[in-house]
JSON list of C-alpha atoms in Angstrom, two decimals:
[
{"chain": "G", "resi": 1, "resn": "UNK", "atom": "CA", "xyz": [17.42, -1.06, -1.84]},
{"chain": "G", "resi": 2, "resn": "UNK", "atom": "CA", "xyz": [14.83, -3.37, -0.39]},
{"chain": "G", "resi": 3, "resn": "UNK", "atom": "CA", "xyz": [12.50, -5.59, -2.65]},
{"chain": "G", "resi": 4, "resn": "UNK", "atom": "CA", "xyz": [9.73, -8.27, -2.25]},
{"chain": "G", "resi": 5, "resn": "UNK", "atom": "CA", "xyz": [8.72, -11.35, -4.11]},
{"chain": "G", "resi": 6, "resn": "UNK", "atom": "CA", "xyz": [5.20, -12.71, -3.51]},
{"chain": "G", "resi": 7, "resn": "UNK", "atom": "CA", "xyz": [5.75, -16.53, -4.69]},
{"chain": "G", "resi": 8, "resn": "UNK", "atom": "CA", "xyz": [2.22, -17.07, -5.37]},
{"chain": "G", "resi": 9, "resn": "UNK", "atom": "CA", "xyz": [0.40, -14.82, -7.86]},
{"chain": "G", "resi": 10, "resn": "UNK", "atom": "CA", "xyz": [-3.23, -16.78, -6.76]},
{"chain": "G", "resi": 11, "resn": "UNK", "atom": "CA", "xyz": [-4.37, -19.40, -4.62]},
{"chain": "G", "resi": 12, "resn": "UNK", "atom": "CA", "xyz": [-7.55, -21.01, -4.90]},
{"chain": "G", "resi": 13, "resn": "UNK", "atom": "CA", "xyz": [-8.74, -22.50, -1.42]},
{"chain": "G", "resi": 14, "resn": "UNK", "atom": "CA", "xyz": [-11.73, -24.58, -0.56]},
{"chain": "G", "resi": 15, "resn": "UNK", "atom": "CA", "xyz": [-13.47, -22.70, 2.68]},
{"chain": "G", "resi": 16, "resn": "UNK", "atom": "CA", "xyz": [-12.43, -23.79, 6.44]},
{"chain": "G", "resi": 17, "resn": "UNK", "atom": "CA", "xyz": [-9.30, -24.75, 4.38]},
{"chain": "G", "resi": 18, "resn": "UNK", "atom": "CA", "xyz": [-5.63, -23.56, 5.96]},
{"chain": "G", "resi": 19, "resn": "UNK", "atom": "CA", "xyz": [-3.87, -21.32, 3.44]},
{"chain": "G", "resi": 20, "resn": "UNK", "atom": "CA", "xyz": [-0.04, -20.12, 3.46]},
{"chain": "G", "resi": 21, "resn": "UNK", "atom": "CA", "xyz": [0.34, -17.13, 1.61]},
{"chain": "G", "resi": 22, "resn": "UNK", "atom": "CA", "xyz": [4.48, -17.02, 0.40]},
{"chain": "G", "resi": 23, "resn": "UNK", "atom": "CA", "xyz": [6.62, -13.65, 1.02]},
{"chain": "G", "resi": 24, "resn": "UNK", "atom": "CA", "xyz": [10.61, -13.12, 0.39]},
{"chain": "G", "resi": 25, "resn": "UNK", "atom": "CA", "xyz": [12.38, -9.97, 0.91]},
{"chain": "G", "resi": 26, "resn": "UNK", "atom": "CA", "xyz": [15.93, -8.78, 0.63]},
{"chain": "G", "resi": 27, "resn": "UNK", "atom": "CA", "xyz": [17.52, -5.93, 1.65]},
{"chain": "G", "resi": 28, "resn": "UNK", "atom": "CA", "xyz": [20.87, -5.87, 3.40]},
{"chain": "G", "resi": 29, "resn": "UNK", "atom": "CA", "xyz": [19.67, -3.77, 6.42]},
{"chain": "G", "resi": 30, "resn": "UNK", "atom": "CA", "xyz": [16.80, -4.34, 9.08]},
{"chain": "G", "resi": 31, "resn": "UNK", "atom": "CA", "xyz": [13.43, -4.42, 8.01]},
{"chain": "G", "resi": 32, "resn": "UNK", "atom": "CA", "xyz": [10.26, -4.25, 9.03]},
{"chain": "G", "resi": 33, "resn": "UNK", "atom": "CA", "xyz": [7.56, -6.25, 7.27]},
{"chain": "G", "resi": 34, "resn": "UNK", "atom": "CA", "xyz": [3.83, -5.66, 6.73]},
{"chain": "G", "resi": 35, "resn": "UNK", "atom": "CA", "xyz": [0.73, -7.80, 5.03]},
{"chain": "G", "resi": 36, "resn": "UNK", "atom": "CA", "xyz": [-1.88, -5.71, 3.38]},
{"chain": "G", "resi": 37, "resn": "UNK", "atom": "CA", "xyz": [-5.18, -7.14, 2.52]},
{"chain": "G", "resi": 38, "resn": "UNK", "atom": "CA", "xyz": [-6.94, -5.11, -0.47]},
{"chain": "G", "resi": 39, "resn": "UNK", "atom": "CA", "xyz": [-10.65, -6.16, -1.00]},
{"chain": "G", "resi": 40, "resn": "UNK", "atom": "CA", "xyz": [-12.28, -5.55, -4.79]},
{"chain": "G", "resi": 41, "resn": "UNK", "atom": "CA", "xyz": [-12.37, -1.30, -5.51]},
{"chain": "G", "resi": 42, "resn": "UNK", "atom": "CA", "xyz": [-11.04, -0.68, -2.08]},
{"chain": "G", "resi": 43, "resn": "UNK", "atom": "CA", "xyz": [-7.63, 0.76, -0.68]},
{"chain": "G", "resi": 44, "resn": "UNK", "atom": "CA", "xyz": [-5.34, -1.42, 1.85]},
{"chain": "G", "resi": 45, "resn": "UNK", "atom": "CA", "xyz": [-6.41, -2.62, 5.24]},
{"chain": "G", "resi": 46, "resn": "UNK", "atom": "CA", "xyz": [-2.95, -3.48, 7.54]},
{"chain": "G", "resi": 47, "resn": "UNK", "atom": "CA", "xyz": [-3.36, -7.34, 8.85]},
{"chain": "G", "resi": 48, "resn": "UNK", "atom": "CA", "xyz": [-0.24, -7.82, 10.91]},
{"chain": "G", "resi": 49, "resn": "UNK", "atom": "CA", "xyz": [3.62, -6.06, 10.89]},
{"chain": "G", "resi": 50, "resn": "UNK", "atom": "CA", "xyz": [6.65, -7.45, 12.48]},
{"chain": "G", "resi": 51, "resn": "UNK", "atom": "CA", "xyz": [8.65, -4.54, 13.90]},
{"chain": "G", "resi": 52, "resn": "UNK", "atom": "CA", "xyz": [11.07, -6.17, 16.09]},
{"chain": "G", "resi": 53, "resn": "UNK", "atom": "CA", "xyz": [10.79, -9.08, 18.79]},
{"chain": "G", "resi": 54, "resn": "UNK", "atom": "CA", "xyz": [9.06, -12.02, 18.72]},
{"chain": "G", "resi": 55, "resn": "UNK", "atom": "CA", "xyz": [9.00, -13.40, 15.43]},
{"chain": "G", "resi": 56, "resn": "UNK", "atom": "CA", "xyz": [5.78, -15.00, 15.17]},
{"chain": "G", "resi": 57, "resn": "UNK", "atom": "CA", "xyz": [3.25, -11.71, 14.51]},
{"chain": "G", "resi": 58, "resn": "UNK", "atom": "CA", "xyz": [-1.00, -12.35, 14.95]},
{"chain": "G", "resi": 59, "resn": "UNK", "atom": "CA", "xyz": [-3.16, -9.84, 13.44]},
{"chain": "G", "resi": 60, "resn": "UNK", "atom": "CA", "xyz": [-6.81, -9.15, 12.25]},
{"chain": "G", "resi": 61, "resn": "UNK", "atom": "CA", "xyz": [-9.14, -11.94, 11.15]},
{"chain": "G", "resi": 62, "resn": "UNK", "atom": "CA", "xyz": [-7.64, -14.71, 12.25]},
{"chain": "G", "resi": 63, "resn": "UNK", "atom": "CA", "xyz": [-4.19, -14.29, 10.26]},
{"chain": "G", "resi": 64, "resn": "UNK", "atom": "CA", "xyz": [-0.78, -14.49, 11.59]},
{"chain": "G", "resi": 65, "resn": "UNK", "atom": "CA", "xyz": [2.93, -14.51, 9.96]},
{"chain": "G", "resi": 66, "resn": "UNK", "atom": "CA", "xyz": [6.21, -15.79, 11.09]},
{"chain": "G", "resi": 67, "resn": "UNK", "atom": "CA", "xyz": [9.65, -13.97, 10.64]},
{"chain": "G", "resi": 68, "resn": "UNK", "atom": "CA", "xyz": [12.47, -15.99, 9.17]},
{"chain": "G", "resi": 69, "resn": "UNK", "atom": "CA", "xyz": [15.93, -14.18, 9.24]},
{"chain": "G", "resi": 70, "resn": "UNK", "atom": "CA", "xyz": [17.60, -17.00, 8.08]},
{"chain": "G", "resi": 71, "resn": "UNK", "atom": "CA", "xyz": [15.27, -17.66, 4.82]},
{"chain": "G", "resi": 72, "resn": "UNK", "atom": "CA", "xyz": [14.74, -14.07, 4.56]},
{"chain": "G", "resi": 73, "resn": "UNK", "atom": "CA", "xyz": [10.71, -14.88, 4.75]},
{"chain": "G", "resi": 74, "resn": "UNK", "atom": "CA", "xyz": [7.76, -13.55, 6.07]},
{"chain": "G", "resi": 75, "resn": "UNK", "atom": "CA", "xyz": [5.12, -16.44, 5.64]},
{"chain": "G", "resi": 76, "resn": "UNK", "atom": "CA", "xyz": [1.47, -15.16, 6.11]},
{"chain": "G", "resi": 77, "resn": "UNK", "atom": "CA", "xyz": [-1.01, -18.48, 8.06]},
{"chain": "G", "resi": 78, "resn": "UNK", "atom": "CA", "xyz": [-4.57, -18.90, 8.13]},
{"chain": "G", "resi": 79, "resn": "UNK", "atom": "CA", "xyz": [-5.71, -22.48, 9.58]},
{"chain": "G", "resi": 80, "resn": "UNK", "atom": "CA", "xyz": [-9.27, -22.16, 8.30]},
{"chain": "G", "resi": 81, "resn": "UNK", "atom": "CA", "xyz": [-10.49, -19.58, 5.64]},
{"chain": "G", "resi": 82, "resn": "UNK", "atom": "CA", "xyz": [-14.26, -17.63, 5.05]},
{"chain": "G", "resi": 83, "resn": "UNK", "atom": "CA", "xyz": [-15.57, -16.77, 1.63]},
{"chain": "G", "resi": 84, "resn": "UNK", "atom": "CA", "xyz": [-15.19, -13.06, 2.97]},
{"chain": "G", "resi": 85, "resn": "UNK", "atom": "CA", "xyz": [-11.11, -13.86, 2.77]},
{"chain": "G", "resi": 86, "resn": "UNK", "atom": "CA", "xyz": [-11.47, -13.62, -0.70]},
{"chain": "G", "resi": 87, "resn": "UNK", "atom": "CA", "xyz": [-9.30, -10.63, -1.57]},
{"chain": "G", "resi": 88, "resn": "UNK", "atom": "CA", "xyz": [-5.60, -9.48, -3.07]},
{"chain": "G", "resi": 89, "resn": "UNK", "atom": "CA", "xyz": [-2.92, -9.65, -0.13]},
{"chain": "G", "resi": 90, "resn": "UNK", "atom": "CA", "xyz": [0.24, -7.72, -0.20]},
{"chain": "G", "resi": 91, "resn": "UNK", "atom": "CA", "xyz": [3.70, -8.34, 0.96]},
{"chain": "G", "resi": 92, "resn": "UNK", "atom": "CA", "xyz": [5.46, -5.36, 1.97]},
{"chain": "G", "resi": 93, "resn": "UNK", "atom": "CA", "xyz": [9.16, -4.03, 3.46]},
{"chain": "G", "resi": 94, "resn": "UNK", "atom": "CA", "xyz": [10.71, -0.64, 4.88]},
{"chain": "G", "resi": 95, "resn": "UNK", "atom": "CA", "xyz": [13.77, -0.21, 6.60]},
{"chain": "G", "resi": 96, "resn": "UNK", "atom": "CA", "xyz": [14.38, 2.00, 9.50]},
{"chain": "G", "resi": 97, "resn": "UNK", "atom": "CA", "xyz": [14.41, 5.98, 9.15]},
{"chain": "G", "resi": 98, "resn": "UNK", "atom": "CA", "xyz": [13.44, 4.95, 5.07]},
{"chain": "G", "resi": 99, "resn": "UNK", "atom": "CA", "xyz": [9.89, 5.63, 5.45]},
{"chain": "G", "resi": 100, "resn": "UNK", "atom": "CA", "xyz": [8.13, 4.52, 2.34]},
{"chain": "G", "resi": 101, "resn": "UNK", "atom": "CA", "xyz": [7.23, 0.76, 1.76]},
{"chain": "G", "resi": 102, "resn": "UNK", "atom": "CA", "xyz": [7.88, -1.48, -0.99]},
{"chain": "G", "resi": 103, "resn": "UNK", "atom": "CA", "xyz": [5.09, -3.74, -1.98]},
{"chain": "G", "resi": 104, "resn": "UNK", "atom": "CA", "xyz": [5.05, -7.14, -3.56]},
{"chain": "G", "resi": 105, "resn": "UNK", "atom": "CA", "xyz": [3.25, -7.67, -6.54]},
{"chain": "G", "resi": 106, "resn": "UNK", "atom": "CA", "xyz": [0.59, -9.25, -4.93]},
{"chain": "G", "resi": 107, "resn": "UNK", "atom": "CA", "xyz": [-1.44, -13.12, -4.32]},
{"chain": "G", "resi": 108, "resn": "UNK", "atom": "CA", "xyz": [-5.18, -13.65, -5.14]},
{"chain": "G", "resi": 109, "resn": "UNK", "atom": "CA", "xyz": [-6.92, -15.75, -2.74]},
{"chain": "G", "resi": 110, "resn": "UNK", "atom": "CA", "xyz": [-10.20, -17.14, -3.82]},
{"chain": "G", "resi": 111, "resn": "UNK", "atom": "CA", "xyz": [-11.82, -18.92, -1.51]},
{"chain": "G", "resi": 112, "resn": "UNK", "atom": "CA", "xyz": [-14.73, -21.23, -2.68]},
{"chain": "G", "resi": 113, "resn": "UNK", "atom": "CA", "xyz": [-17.42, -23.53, -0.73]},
{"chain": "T", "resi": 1, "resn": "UNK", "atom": "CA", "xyz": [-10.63, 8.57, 14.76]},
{"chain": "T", "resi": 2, "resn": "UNK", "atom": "CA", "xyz": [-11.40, 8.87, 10.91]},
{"chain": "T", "resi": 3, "resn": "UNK", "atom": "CA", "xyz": [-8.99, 7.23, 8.24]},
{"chain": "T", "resi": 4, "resn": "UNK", "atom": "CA", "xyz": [-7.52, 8.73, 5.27]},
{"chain": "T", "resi": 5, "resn": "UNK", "atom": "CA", "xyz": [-10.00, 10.01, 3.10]},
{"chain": "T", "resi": 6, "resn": "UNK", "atom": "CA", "xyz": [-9.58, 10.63, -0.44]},
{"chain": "T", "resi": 7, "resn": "UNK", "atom": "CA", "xyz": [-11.52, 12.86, -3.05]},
{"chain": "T", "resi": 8, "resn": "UNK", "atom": "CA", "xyz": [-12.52, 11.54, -5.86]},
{"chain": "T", "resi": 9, "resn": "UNK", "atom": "CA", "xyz": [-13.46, 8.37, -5.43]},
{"chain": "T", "resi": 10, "resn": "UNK", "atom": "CA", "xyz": [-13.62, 7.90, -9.54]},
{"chain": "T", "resi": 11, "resn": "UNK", "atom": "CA", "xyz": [-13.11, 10.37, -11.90]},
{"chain": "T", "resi": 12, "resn": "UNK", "atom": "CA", "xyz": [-13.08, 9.80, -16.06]},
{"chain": "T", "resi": 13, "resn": "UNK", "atom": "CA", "xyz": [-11.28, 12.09, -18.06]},
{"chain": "T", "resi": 14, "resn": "UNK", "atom": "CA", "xyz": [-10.58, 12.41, -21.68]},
{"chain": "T", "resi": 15, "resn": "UNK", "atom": "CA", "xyz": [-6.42, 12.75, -22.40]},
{"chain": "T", "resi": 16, "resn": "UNK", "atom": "CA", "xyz": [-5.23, 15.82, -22.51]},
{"chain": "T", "resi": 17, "resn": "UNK", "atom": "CA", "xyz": [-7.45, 17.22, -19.47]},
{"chain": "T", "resi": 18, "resn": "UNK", "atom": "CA", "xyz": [-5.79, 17.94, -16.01]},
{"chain": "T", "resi": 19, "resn": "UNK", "atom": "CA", "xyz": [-7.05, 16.02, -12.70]},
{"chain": "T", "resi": 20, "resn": "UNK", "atom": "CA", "xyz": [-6.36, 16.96, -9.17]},
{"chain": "T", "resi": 21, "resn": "UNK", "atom": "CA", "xyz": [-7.03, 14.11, -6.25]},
{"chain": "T", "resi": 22, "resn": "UNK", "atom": "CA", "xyz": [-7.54, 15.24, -2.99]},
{"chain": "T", "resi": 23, "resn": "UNK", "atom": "CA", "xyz": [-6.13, 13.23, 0.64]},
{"chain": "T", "resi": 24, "resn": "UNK", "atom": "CA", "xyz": [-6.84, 13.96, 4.07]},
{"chain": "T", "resi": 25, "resn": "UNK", "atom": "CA", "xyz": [-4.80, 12.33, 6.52]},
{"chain": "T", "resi": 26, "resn": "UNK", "atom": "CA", "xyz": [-5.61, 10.92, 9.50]},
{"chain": "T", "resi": 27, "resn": "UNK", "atom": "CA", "xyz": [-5.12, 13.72, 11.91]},
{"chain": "T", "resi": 28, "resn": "UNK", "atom": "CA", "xyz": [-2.37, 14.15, 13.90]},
{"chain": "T", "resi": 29, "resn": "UNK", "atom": "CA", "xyz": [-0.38, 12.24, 11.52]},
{"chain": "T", "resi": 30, "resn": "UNK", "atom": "CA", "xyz": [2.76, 14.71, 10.26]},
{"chain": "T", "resi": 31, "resn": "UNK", "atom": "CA", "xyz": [3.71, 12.13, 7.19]},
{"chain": "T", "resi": 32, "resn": "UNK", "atom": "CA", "xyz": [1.43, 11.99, 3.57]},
{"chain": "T", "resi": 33, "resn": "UNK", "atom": "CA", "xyz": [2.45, 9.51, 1.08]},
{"chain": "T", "resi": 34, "resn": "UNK", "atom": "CA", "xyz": [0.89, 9.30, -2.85]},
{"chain": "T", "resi": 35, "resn": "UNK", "atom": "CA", "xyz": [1.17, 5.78, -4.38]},
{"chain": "T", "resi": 36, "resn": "UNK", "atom": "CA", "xyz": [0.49, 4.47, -7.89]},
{"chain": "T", "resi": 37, "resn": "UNK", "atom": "CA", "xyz": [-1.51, 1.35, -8.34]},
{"chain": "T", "resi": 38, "resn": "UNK", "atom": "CA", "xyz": [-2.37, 0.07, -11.51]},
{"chain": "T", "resi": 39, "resn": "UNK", "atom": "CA", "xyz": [-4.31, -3.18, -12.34]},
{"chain": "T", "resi": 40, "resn": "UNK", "atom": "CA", "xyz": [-2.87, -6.43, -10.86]},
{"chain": "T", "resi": 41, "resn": "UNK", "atom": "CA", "xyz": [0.32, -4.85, -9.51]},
{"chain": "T", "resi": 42, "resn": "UNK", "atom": "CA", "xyz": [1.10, -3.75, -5.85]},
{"chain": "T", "resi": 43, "resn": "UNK", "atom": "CA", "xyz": [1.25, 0.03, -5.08]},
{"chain": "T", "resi": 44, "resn": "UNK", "atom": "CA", "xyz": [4.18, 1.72, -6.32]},
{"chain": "T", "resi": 45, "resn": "UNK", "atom": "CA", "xyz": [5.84, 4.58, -4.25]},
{"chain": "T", "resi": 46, "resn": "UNK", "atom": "CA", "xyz": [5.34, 8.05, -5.82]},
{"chain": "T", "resi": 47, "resn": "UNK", "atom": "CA", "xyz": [5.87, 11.01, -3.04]},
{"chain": "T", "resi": 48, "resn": "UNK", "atom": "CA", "xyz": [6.15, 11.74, 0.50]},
{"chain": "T", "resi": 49, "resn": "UNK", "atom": "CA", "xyz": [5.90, 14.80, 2.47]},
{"chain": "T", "resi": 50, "resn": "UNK", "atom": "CA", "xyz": [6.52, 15.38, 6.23]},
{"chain": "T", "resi": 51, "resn": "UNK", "atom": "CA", "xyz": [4.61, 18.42, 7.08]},
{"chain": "T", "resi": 52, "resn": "UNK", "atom": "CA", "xyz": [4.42, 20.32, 4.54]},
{"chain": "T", "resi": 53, "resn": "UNK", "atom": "CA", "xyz": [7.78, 19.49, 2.94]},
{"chain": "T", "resi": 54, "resn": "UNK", "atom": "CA", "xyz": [7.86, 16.97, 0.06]},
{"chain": "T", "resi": 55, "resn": "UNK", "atom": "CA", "xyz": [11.23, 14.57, 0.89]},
{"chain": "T", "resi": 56, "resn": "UNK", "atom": "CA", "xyz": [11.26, 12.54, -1.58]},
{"chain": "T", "resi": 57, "resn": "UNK", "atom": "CA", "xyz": [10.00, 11.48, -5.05]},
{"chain": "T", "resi": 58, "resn": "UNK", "atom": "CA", "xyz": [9.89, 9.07, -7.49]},
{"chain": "T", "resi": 59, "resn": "UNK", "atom": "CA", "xyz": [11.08, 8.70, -10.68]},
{"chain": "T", "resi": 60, "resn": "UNK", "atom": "CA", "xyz": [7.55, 7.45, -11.41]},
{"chain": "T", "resi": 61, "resn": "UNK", "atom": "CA", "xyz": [6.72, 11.26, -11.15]},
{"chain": "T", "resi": 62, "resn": "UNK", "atom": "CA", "xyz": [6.80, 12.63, -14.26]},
{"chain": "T", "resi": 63, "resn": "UNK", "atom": "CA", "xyz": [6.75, 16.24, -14.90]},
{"chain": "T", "resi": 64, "resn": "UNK", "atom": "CA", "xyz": [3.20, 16.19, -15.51]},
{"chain": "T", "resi": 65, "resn": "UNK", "atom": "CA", "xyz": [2.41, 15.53, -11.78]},
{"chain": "T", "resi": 66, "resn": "UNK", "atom": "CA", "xyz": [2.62, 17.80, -8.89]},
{"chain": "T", "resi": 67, "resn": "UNK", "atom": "CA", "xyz": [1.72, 17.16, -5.28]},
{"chain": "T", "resi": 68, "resn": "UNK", "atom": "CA", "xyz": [1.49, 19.60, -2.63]},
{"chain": "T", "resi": 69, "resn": "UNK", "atom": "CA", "xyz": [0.60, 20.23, 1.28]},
{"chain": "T", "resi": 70, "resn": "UNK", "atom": "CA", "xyz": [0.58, 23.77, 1.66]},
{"chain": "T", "resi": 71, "resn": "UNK", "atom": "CA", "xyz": [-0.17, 23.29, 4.97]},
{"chain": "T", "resi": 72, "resn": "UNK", "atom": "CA", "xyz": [0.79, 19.92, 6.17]},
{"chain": "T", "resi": 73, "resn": "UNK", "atom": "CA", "xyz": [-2.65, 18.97, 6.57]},
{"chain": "T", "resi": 74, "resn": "UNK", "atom": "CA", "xyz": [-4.17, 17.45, 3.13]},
{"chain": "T", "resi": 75, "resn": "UNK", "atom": "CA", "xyz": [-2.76, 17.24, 0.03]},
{"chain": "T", "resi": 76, "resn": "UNK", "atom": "CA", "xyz": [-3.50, 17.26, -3.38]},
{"chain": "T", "resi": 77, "resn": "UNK", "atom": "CA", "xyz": [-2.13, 15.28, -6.69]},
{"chain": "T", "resi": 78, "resn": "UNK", "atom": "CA", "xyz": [-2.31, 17.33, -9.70]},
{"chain": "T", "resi": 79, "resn": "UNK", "atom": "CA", "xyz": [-1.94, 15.58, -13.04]},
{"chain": "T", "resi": 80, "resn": "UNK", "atom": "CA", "xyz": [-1.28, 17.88, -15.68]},
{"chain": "T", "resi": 81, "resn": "UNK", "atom": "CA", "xyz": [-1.41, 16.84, -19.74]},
{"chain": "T", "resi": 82, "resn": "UNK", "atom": "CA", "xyz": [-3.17, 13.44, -19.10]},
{"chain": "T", "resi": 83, "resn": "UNK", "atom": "CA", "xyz": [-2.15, 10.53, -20.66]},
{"chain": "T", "resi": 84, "resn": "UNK", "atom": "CA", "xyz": [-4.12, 6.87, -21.20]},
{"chain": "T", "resi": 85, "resn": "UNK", "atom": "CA", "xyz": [-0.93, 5.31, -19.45]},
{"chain": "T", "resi": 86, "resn": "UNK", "atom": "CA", "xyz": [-1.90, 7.51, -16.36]},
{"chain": "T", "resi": 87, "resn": "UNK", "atom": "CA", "xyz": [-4.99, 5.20, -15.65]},
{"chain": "T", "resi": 88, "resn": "UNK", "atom": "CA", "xyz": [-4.96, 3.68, -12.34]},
{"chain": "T", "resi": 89, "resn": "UNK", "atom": "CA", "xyz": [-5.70, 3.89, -8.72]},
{"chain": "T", "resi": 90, "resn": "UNK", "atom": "CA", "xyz": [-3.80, 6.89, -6.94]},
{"chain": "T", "resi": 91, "resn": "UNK", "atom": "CA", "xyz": [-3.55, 5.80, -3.06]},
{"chain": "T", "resi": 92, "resn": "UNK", "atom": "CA", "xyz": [-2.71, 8.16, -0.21]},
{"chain": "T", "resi": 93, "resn": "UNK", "atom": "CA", "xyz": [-1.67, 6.91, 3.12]},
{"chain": "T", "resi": 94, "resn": "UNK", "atom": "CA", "xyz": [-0.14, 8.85, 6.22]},
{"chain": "T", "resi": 95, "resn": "UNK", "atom": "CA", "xyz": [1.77, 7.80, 8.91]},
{"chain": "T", "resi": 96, "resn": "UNK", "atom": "CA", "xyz": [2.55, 9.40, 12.46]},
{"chain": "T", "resi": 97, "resn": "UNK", "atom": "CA", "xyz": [5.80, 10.94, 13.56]},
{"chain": "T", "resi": 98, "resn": "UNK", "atom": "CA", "xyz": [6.77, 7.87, 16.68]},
{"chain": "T", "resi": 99, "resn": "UNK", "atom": "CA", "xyz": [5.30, 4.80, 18.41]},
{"chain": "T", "resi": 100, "resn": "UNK", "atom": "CA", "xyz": [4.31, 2.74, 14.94]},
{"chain": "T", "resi": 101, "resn": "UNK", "atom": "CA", "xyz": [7.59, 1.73, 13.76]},
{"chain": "T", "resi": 102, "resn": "UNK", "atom": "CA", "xyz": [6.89, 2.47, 9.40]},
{"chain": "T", "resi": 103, "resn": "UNK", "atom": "CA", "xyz": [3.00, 1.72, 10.01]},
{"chain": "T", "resi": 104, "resn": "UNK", "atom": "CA", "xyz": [1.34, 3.45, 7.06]},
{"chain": "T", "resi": 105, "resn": "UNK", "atom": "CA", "xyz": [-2.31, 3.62, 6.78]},
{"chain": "T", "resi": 106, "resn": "UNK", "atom": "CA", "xyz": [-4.12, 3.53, 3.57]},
{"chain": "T", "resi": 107, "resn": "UNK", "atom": "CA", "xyz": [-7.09, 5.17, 2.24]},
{"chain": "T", "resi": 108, "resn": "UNK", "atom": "CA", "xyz": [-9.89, 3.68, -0.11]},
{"chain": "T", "resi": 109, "resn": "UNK", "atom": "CA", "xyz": [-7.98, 5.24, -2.86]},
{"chain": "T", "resi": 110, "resn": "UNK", "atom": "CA", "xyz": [-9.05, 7.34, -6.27]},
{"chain": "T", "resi": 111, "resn": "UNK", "atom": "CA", "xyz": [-9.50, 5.82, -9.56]},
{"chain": "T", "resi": 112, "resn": "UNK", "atom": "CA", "xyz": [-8.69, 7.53, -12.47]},
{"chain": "T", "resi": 113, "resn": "UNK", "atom": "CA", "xyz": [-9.62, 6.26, -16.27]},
{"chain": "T", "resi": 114, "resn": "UNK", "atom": "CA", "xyz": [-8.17, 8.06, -18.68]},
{"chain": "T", "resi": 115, "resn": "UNK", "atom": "CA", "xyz": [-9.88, 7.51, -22.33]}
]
């Protein structure tokens, strides 16, 4: 089976600051690898996946994440973060023809001025 | 094109009561998945139907809870007997049958306090 380990449970970050959000999977198949953003008393909003090809994956709001085979990693980059980035972000991993997802436990990202 | 909508948005309930959660999925979309989220913890698989046939379920699904889609549209999450442990935030997401790899979309999700 296929698991996730967020490294960071929070990260405080001064605004227009980069901020590297940590993700490790394992699993001893193929994956395919998702970040989640979740803001307060709302459901998940997809930011970026890596299905196949090119490893470095750019999504919504300025986020992007590079896929590491070797280290087993799937590193989520921001090089300059808004107050409105505040929010929970989640890690996740499927396989292929598995179709649910496993989620990390999660990193806080606070983001003050 | 509308996302997944779910139904309540909060509901409190004393234990002991049964609750039912609604989800409709975005349309066109032929798989319905029910996760568990509880506070400061990611989502936690608990069902998934394609169509109308439920594939697979948790352990996490006690005997307590039922989920259906009698018609592989929307589905419901019935939970029977509740309990204070059952508080959380039920999410349902869907999923279409090709062309998005294991992209599951979310909804806003349904809250449920048990006291």
């Amino acid at each position: 089976a296929q698991s996730v380990t967020q490294l960071d449970s929070q990260v405080p970050v001064f605004e227009e600051a980069p901020v590297e959000l940590r993700c490790n999977y394992s699993s001893s198949v193929s994956v395919y690898l998702f970040w989640y953003v979740q803001y307060p008393n709302q459901g998940l909003q997809l930011l970026l996946k890596y299905l196949s090809g090119s490893t470095l994956v750019k999504g919504i709001n300025g986020f992007e994440a590079e896929f590491n085979k070797s280290q087993t990693s799937f590193h989520l980059r921001k090089p300059s973060v808004h107050i409105s980035d505040t929010a929970e972000y989640f890690c996740a991993v499927s396989v292929l023809n598995d179709y649910k997802l496993s989620f990390g436990a999660g990193t806080t990202v606070t983001v003050r001025a | 094109d509308t996302g997944v909508s779910q139904d309540p948005r909060h509901k409190i309930t004393k234990r002991g009561q049964n609750v039912t959660f609604r989800c409709d999925p975005i349309s066109e979309h032929n798989r319905l998945y029910w996760y568990r989220q509880t506070l400061g913890q990611g989502p936690e698989f608990l069902t998934y139907f394609q169509n109308e046939a439920q594939l697979e379920k948790s352990r996490l699904l006690s005997d307590r809870f039922s989920a259906e889609r009698p018609k592989g549209s929307f589905s419901t999450l019935e939970i029977q007997r509740t309990e204070q442990g059952d508080s959380a935030m039920y999410l349902c997401a869907s999923s279409p049958r090709t062309g998005s790899g294991n992209t599951i979309y979310f909804g806003e999700g349904s809250w449920l306090t048990v006291v």
